[in-house]
Amino acid sequence: MELSISIDNPMLQTNRKLNQLFLAAVFLVLVETLSNPKVEAKPINNLQQLPTSSVIAATPAWQEFSSSEGKFSVLFPNGKVEEISQPENSNSSGIKSLKMHGVTGDKNAFIVGYADFSIDVSQVAPGELIDAFLEGMLQNESKLLSQKNIQFEEYPGKEIKVKDEKNGTIYNSRFFLVGQKIYFMMVGSIETPEVSDTQKFFNSFQLIK
């Protein structure tokens, strides 16, 4: 029997607000990182180059990054992979932990991250939770250019394109829910992002044990 939760459900309202605050904070981090690659960044050591027999051999400017804590791996463009700290005012009682890593250039930024919820999100329909994250992305003078529902393995998510109306920056994002964890990937560019680079980044994401 499916659990039906209306839009007025207090639990959903609480989770929606937490998610809006969280993703708005993530969005802010990406904006700040793109504007200043040195913002609250720390070098990361657990960087692994793929073997020459793998897909990376055809594109040597890409590198594999893996997180044993976050249980994922992804390909980044060549550059220093840094851990990006969240703004001090973005802490939420509903978020147990938030981790972000990224590679930034002069005109773009590639960021991957995840958040662990400290509250039980199983009582909220996944689609409603994901829509709440979309609402968070659309704060701060942001315009939704496109969106589509996606499925990563058996997990639901969304892929969206957002434009910052203030400075014209384009952000392509994917996020999906895996149990008590939500993963997100963002590519921000002050010019039109390379579709091939964005899709390579998105499609390289894998969950690991």
Short mmCIF file of N, CA and C in Angstrom, two decimals, residues 1 16-17 26 29 31 37 47 51 60 66 73 82 84 89 100 115 121-122 146 156 165 168 173 175 206:
data_model
loop_
_atom_site.label_atom_id
_atom_site.label_comp_id
_atom_site.label_asym_id
_atom_site.label_seq_id
_atom_site.Cartn_x
_atom_site.Cartn_y
_atom_site.Cartn_z
N MET A 1 0.85 -1.19 0.00
CA MET A 1 0.00 0.00 0.00
C MET A 1 0.89 1.24 0.00
N ARG A 16 10.51 20.14 3.02
CA ARG A 16 10.61 21.05 1.88
C ARG A 16 11.41 22.29 2.25
N LYS A 17 11.13 22.85 3.42
CA LYS A 17 11.86 24.04 3.85
C LYS A 17 13.33 23.74 4.07
N VAL A 26 23.87 25.28 -1.36
CA VAL A 26 24.74 24.64 -2.35
C VAL A 26 24.89 25.53 -3.56
N VAL A 29 27.23 28.28 -2.81
CA VAL A 29 28.61 27.81 -2.83
C VAL A 29 29.15 27.76 -4.25
N VAL A 31 28.13 29.48 -6.88
CA VAL A 31 28.31 30.84 -7.36
C VAL A 31 29.61 31.44 -6.82
N PRO A 37 37.77 30.82 -7.19
CA PRO A 37 38.13 29.41 -6.97
C PRO A 37 38.82 29.15 -5.65
N LEU A 47 42.78 11.16 -4.73
CA LEU A 47 42.55 11.29 -6.16
C LEU A 47 43.22 10.13 -6.86
N PRO A 51 43.37 3.66 -14.98
CA PRO A 51 44.40 2.96 -15.75
C PRO A 51 44.28 3.30 -17.23
N PRO A 60 42.86 12.10 -21.89
CA PRO A 60 43.79 12.21 -20.76
C PRO A 60 43.56 13.43 -19.88
N SER A 66 37.26 9.57 -6.26
CA SER A 66 36.36 8.68 -5.53
C SER A 66 36.30 9.09 -4.06
N SER A 73 32.06 7.54 -7.15
CA SER A 73 33.21 7.96 -7.95
C SER A 73 32.68 8.78 -9.12
N GLU A 82 39.22 19.94 -5.09
CA GLU A 82 39.22 20.56 -3.77
C GLU A 82 37.93 20.26 -3.02
N ILE A 84 35.09 21.71 -0.81
CA ILE A 84 34.51 23.04 -0.69
C ILE A 84 33.64 23.10 0.55
N ASN A 89 26.25 29.90 7.57
CA ASN A 89 24.84 30.09 7.89
C ASN A 89 23.94 29.09 7.18
N MET A 100 31.10 18.52 -0.35
CA MET A 100 31.20 18.94 -1.74
C MET A 100 32.65 18.93 -2.19
N ALA A 115 24.37 15.03 0.61
CA ALA A 115 23.93 15.38 1.95
C ALA A 115 23.25 14.19 2.58
N VAL A 121 13.38 10.71 5.88
CA VAL A 121 12.72 11.20 4.67
C VAL A 121 11.90 10.12 3.98
N SER A 122 11.88 8.92 4.54
CA SER A 122 11.11 7.83 3.93
C SER A 122 9.61 8.09 4.00
N SER A 146 15.18 24.53 -18.24
CA SER A 146 14.67 23.21 -18.63
C SER A 146 14.75 22.26 -17.44
N PRO A 156 15.22 7.78 -8.17
CA PRO A 156 14.62 8.91 -8.90
C PRO A 156 15.43 10.19 -8.75
N GLU A 165 19.88 35.15 -13.32
CA GLU A 165 19.50 36.35 -14.06
C GLU A 165 20.39 37.55 -13.72
N GLY A 168 24.09 36.11 -15.46
CA GLY A 168 24.04 35.36 -16.71
C GLY A 168 24.66 33.99 -16.66
N SER A 173 22.48 20.91 -13.67
CA SER A 173 22.52 20.14 -12.42
C SER A 173 21.78 18.83 -12.54
N PHE A 175 20.40 15.83 -9.61
CA PHE A 175 20.34 15.39 -8.21
C PHE A 175 19.37 14.24 -8.11
N GLN A 206 29.22 7.12 -10.46
CA GLN A 206 28.89 5.75 -10.08
C GLN A 206 28.84 5.63 -8.56
#
